[in-house]
Amino acid sequence: MKLSVVIPSYNEAESISETIKGIDDAFSSLPIDLEIFVVDDNSKDNTVEVLTELQKKYTSLKFETNKGPNGFGYAITYGLERYSGDCVAVMMADLSDSPQDLIRFYNTMVEGNYDCVFGSRFIKGGKLIDYPWLKKIVNRIANMIIRFVMQIEYNDTTNAFKLYKRETIDGIKPFLSPHFNLTIELPLKAIIRGYSYTVVPNSWTNRKFGESKLKMREMGSRYFFILMYCFIEKYFSRGDFKKKW
């Protein structure tokens, strides 16, 4: 089963080399067909130049520039329309996600034949390194609200780092979120449409370079919109969008 990794990247020239190297090193000795698909979201720094040089070294690396519209959700959507694998993970360009966790996600999907594998940083075995305290408080409140509204047990919906089979991605289209709210749209749609999933622990490490692109003050209403959309679909769509078994 070929694995694709979609990585949205905006002004990540300082981080992207280590991210690509880390993924390639982790998979180099494994019999897994890997595609690393970086979507440059019209960066204003020299990210494209860095990626061009990296492509000469790493045969698994592919990149394209999303000319627009731009935004975190648009960049991921661009990649999810163009990846070549049988399954696809969304990872960040800032070194926050662990390649070793990705291997665990992949092996779990293959062994259990799950449609999705979700990580949680907040279950036994999960790990946070240098997580900003205010961001953590907001994160836990947001996930508590999501769990209550959607009546689910999963406690880390907001993290983008997840693995989906191609059939799952196709089954939860079209995507509505142009920004970071896509992180909750993908798993919530997969859950309410009946795709199988399991949850495994994963780690998160704060970025070494640059600054976070997530602006919490700008995202509240956008997260709320997607949450309400998924709530309405779950309780009022009469199963019209359910997975066809």
PDB file of N, CA, C and O in Angstrom, residues 10-49:
ATOM      1  N   TYR A  10       4.152  27.140   4.072  1.00  0.00           N
ATOM      2  CA  TYR A  10       4.174  28.574   3.765  1.00  0.00           C
ATOM      3  C   TYR A  10       5.321  29.208   4.538  1.00  0.00           C
ATOM      4  O   TYR A  10       5.340  29.203   5.773  1.00  0.00           O
ATOM      5  N   ASN A  11       6.290  29.718   3.823  1.00  0.00           N
ATOM      6  CA  ASN A  11       7.474  30.353   4.422  1.00  0.00           C
ATOM      7  C   ASN A  11       8.155  29.425   5.436  1.00  0.00           C
ATOM      8  O   ASN A  11       8.417  29.811   6.579  1.00  0.00           O
ATOM      9  N   GLU A  12       8.449  28.207   5.003  1.00  0.00           N
ATOM     10  CA  GLU A  12       9.073  27.215   5.878  1.00  0.00           C
ATOM     11  C   GLU A  12      10.473  26.844   5.397  1.00  0.00           C
ATOM     12  O   GLU A  12      10.931  25.713   5.593  1.00  0.00           O
ATOM     13  N   ALA A  13      11.191  27.790   4.799  1.00  0.00           N
ATOM     14  CA  ALA A  13      12.525  27.507   4.275  1.00  0.00           C
ATOM     15  C   ALA A  13      13.472  27.003   5.355  1.00  0.00           C
ATOM     16  O   ALA A  13      14.352  26.170   5.087  1.00  0.00           O
ATOM     17  N   GLU A  14      13.292  27.477   6.587  1.00  0.00           N
ATOM     18  CA  GLU A  14      14.193  27.069   7.663  1.00  0.00           C
ATOM     19  C   GLU A  14      13.895  25.664   8.179  1.00  0.00           C
ATOM     20  O   GLU A  14      14.796  24.975   8.667  1.00  0.00           O
ATOM     21  N   SER A  15      12.654  25.240   8.077  1.00  0.00           N
ATOM     22  CA  SER A  15      12.243  23.963   8.673  1.00  0.00           C
ATOM     23  C   SER A  15      12.146  22.818   7.684  1.00  0.00           C
ATOM     24  O   SER A  15      12.319  21.653   8.066  1.00  0.00           O
ATOM     25  N   ILE A  16      11.846  23.110   6.440  1.00  0.00           N
ATOM     26  CA  ILE A  16      11.422  22.050   5.521  1.00  0.00           C
ATOM     27  C   ILE A  16      12.520  21.021   5.250  1.00  0.00           C
ATOM     28  O   ILE A  16      12.237  19.835   5.070  1.00  0.00           O
ATOM     29  N   SER A  17      13.775  21.433   5.258  1.00  0.00           N
ATOM     30  CA  SER A  17      14.867  20.485   5.000  1.00  0.00           C
ATOM     31  C   SER A  17      14.915  19.403   6.070  1.00  0.00           C
ATOM     32  O   SER A  17      15.011  18.199   5.766  1.00  0.00           O
ATOM     33  N   GLU A  18      14.850  19.814   7.330  1.00  0.00           N
ATOM     34  CA  GLU A  18      14.891  18.838   8.419  1.00  0.00           C
ATOM     35  C   GLU A  18      13.659  17.945   8.408  1.00  0.00           C
ATOM     36  O   GLU A  18      13.735  16.754   8.726  1.00  0.00           O
ATOM     37  N   THR A  19      12.526  18.510   8.043  1.00  0.00           N
ATOM     38  CA  THR A  19      11.297  17.732   7.999  1.00  0.00           C
ATOM     39  C   THR A  19      11.390  16.634   6.948  1.00  0.00           C
ATOM     40  O   THR A  19      11.081  15.465   7.216  1.00  0.00           O
ATOM     41  N   ILE A  20      11.816  16.999   5.740  1.00  0.00           N
ATOM     42  CA  ILE A  20      11.945  16.015   4.657  1.00  0.00           C
ATOM     43  C   ILE A  20      12.994  14.978   5.005  1.00  0.00           C
ATOM     44  O   ILE A  20      12.790  13.769   4.812  1.00  0.00           O
ATOM     45  N   LYS A  21      14.120  15.420   5.520  1.00  0.00           N
ATOM     46  CA  LYS A  21      15.185  14.487   5.893  1.00  0.00           C
ATOM     47  C   LYS A  21      14.706  13.513   6.963  1.00  0.00           C
ATOM     48  O   LYS A  21      14.980  12.307   6.894  1.00  0.00           O
ATOM     49  N   GLY A  22      13.982  14.031   7.957  1.00  0.00           N
ATOM     50  CA  GLY A  22      13.501  13.177   9.029  1.00  0.00           C
ATOM     51  C   GLY A  22      12.566  12.093   8.525  1.00  0.00           C
ATOM     52  O   GLY A  22      12.664  10.926   8.928  1.00  0.00           O
ATOM     53  N   ILE A  23      11.660  12.464   7.626  1.00  0.00           N
ATOM     54  CA  ILE A  23      10.727  11.477   7.073  1.00  0.00           C
ATOM     55  C   ILE A  23      11.470  10.463   6.216  1.00  0.00           C
ATOM     56  O   ILE A  23      11.279   9.244   6.344  1.00  0.00           O
ATOM     57  N   ASP A  24      12.334  10.942   5.339  1.00  0.00           N
ATOM     58  CA  ASP A  24      13.064  10.034   4.449  1.00  0.00           C
ATOM     59  C   ASP A  24      13.968   9.085   5.232  1.00  0.00           C
ATOM     60  O   ASP A  24      14.021   7.882   4.938  1.00  0.00           O
ATOM     61  N   ASP A  25      14.653   9.594   6.239  1.00  0.00           N
ATOM     62  CA  ASP A  25      15.520   8.742   7.056  1.00  0.00           C
ATOM     63  C   ASP A  25      14.720   7.648   7.757  1.00  0.00           C
ATOM     64  O   ASP A  25      15.155   6.494   7.833  1.00  0.00           O
ATOM     65  N   ALA A  26      13.558   8.016   8.277  1.00  0.00           N
ATOM     66  CA  ALA A  26      12.745   7.053   9.018  1.00  0.00           C
ATOM     67  C   ALA A  26      12.254   5.916   8.131  1.00  0.00           C
ATOM     68  O   ALA A  26      12.139   4.773   8.574  1.00  0.00           O
ATOM     69  N   PHE A  27      11.986   6.228   6.864  1.00  0.00           N
ATOM     70  CA  PHE A  27      11.417   5.227   5.965  1.00  0.00           C
ATOM     71  C   PHE A  27      12.455   4.547   5.067  1.00  0.00           C
ATOM     72  O   PHE A  27      12.111   3.606   4.347  1.00  0.00           O
ATOM     73  N   SER A  28      13.694   5.005   5.105  1.00  0.00           N
ATOM     74  CA  SER A  28      14.695   4.542   4.146  1.00  0.00           C
ATOM     75  C   SER A  28      14.946   3.035   4.194  1.00  0.00           C
ATOM     76  O   SER A  28      15.255   2.420   3.169  1.00  0.00           O
ATOM     77  N   SER A  29      14.825   2.425   5.366  1.00  0.00           N
ATOM     78  CA  SER A  29      15.100   0.997   5.501  1.00  0.00           C
ATOM     79  C   SER A  29      13.832   0.148   5.492  1.00  0.00           C
ATOM     80  O   SER A  29      13.896  -1.068   5.724  1.00  0.00           O
ATOM     81  N   LEU A  30      12.685   0.773   5.227  1.00  0.00           N
ATOM     82  CA  LEU A  30      11.413   0.053   5.271  1.00  0.00           C
ATOM     83  C   LEU A  30      10.891  -0.224   3.867  1.00  0.00           C
ATOM     84  O   LEU A  30      11.069   0.594   2.955  1.00  0.00           O
ATOM     85  N   PRO A  31      10.214  -1.346   3.665  1.00  0.00           N
ATOM     86  CA  PRO A  31       9.679  -1.691   2.342  1.00  0.00           C
ATOM     87  C   PRO A  31       8.334  -1.016   2.086  1.00  0.00           C
ATOM     88  O   PRO A  31       7.328  -1.674   1.784  1.00  0.00           O
ATOM     89  N   ILE A  32       8.309   0.300   2.222  1.00  0.00           N
ATOM     90  CA  ILE A  32       7.077   1.068   2.040  1.00  0.00           C
ATOM     91  C   ILE A  32       7.277   2.057   0.895  1.00  0.00           C
ATOM     92  O   ILE A  32       8.228   2.840   0.887  1.00  0.00           O
ATOM     93  N   ASP A  33       6.391   1.988  -0.078  1.00  0.00           N
ATOM     94  CA  ASP A  33       6.425   2.923  -1.199  1.00  0.00           C
ATOM     95  C   ASP A  33       5.932   4.277  -0.691  1.00  0.00           C
ATOM     96  O   ASP A  33       4.782   4.422  -0.274  1.00  0.00           O
ATOM     97  N   LEU A  34       6.816   5.277  -0.719  1.00  0.00           N
ATOM     98  CA  LEU A  34       6.535   6.563  -0.071  1.00  0.00           C
ATOM     99  C   LEU A  34       6.570   7.717  -1.060  1.00  0.00           C
ATOM    100  O   LEU A  34       7.477   7.809  -1.891  1.00  0.00           O
ATOM    101  N   GLU A  35       5.592   8.587  -0.952  1.00  0.00           N
ATOM    102  CA  GLU A  35       5.578   9.862  -1.668  1.00  0.00           C
ATOM    103  C   GLU A  35       5.465  10.983  -0.644  1.00  0.00           C
ATOM    104  O   GLU A  35       4.542  10.988   0.172  1.00  0.00           O
ATOM    105  N   ILE A  36       6.404  11.917  -0.666  1.00  0.00           N
ATOM    106  CA  ILE A  36       6.321  13.120   0.167  1.00  0.00           C
ATOM    107  C   ILE A  36       5.896  14.267  -0.745  1.00  0.00           C
ATOM    108  O   ILE A  36       6.650  14.668  -1.642  1.00  0.00           O
ATOM    109  N   PHE A  37       4.695  14.756  -0.555  1.00  0.00           N
ATOM    110  CA  PHE A  37       4.132  15.772  -1.443  1.00  0.00           C
ATOM    111  C   PHE A  37       3.996  17.086  -0.662  1.00  0.00           C
ATOM    112  O   PHE A  37       3.094  17.251   0.154  1.00  0.00           O
ATOM    113  N   VAL A  38       4.923  17.997  -0.911  1.00  0.00           N
ATOM    114  CA  VAL A  38       4.892  19.301  -0.265  1.00  0.00           C
ATOM    115  C   VAL A  38       4.115  20.272  -1.146  1.00  0.00           C
ATOM    116  O   VAL A  38       4.383  20.394  -2.345  1.00  0.00           O
ATOM    117  N   VAL A  39       3.152  20.945  -0.550  1.00  0.00           N
ATOM    118  CA  VAL A  39       2.402  21.986  -1.258  1.00  0.00           C
ATOM    119  C   VAL A  39       2.891  23.334  -0.764  1.00  0.00           C
ATOM    120  O   VAL A  39       2.617  23.740   0.366  1.00  0.00           O
ATOM    121  N   ASP A  40       3.659  24.010  -1.600  1.00  0.00           N
ATOM    122  CA  ASP A  40       4.092  25.365  -1.264  1.00  0.00           C
ATOM    123  C   ASP A  40       2.916  26.308  -1.465  1.00  0.00           C
ATOM    124  O   ASP A  40       2.373  26.414  -2.566  1.00  0.00           O
ATOM    125  N   ASP A  41       2.526  26.981  -0.400  1.00  0.00           N
ATOM    126  CA  ASP A  41       1.331  27.826  -0.456  1.00  0.00           C
ATOM    127  C   ASP A  41       1.682  29.256  -0.853  1.00  0.00           C
ATOM    128  O   ASP A  41       1.343  30.221  -0.165  1.00  0.00           O
ATOM    129  N   ASN A  42       2.413  29.342  -1.968  1.00  0.00           N
ATOM    130  CA  ASN A  42       2.793  30.648  -2.506  1.00  0.00           C
ATOM    131  C   ASN A  42       3.679  31.416  -1.523  1.00  0.00           C
ATOM    132  O   ASN A  42       3.447  32.591  -1.228  1.00  0.00           O
ATOM    133  N   SER A  43       4.725  30.734  -1.026  1.00  0.00           N
ATOM    134  CA  SER A  43       5.626  31.313  -0.027  1.00  0.00           C
ATOM    135  C   SER A  43       6.315  32.571  -0.534  1.00  0.00           C
ATOM    136  O   SER A  43       6.595  32.717  -1.732  1.00  0.00           O
ATOM    137  N   LYS A  44       6.615  33.458   0.419  1.00  0.00           N
ATOM    138  CA  LYS A  44       7.291  34.710   0.088  1.00  0.00           C
ATOM    139  C   LYS A  44       8.788  34.642   0.391  1.00  0.00           C
ATOM    140  O   LYS A  44       9.522  35.582   0.078  1.00  0.00           O
ATOM    141  N   ASP A  45       9.232  33.558   1.019  1.00  0.00           N
ATOM    142  CA  ASP A  45      10.667  33.398   1.266  1.00  0.00           C
ATOM    143  C   ASP A  45      11.247  32.471   0.195  1.00  0.00           C
ATOM    144  O   ASP A  45      10.687  32.357  -0.896  1.00  0.00           O
ATOM    145  N   ASN A  46      12.349  31.804   0.475  1.00  0.00           N
ATOM    146  CA  ASN A  46      12.996  30.963  -0.537  1.00  0.00           C
ATOM    147  C   ASN A  46      12.653  29.480  -0.378  1.00  0.00           C
ATOM    148  O   ASN A  46      13.449  28.610  -0.704  1.00  0.00           O
ATOM    149  N   THR A  47      11.440  29.198   0.109  1.00  0.00           N
ATOM    150  CA  THR A  47      11.011  27.811   0.268  1.00  0.00           C
ATOM    151  C   THR A  47      11.101  27.035  -1.047  1.00  0.00           C
ATOM    152  O   THR A  47      11.553  25.881  -1.070  1.00  0.00           O
ATOM    153  N   VAL A  48      10.686  27.631  -2.130  1.00  0.00           N
ATOM    154  CA  VAL A  48      10.703  26.933  -3.427  1.00  0.00           C
ATOM    155  C   VAL A  48      12.120  26.570  -3.831  1.00  0.00           C
ATOM    156  O   VAL A  48      12.382  25.463  -4.319  1.00  0.00           O
ATOM    157  N   GLU A  49      13.046  27.480  -3.621  1.00  0.00           N
ATOM    158  CA  GLU A  49      14.447  27.197  -3.963  1.00  0.00           C
ATOM    159  C   GLU A  49      14.990  26.042  -3.118  1.00  0.00           C
ATOM    160  O   GLU A  49      15.699  25.162  -3.629  1.00  0.00           O
TER     161      GLU A  49
END
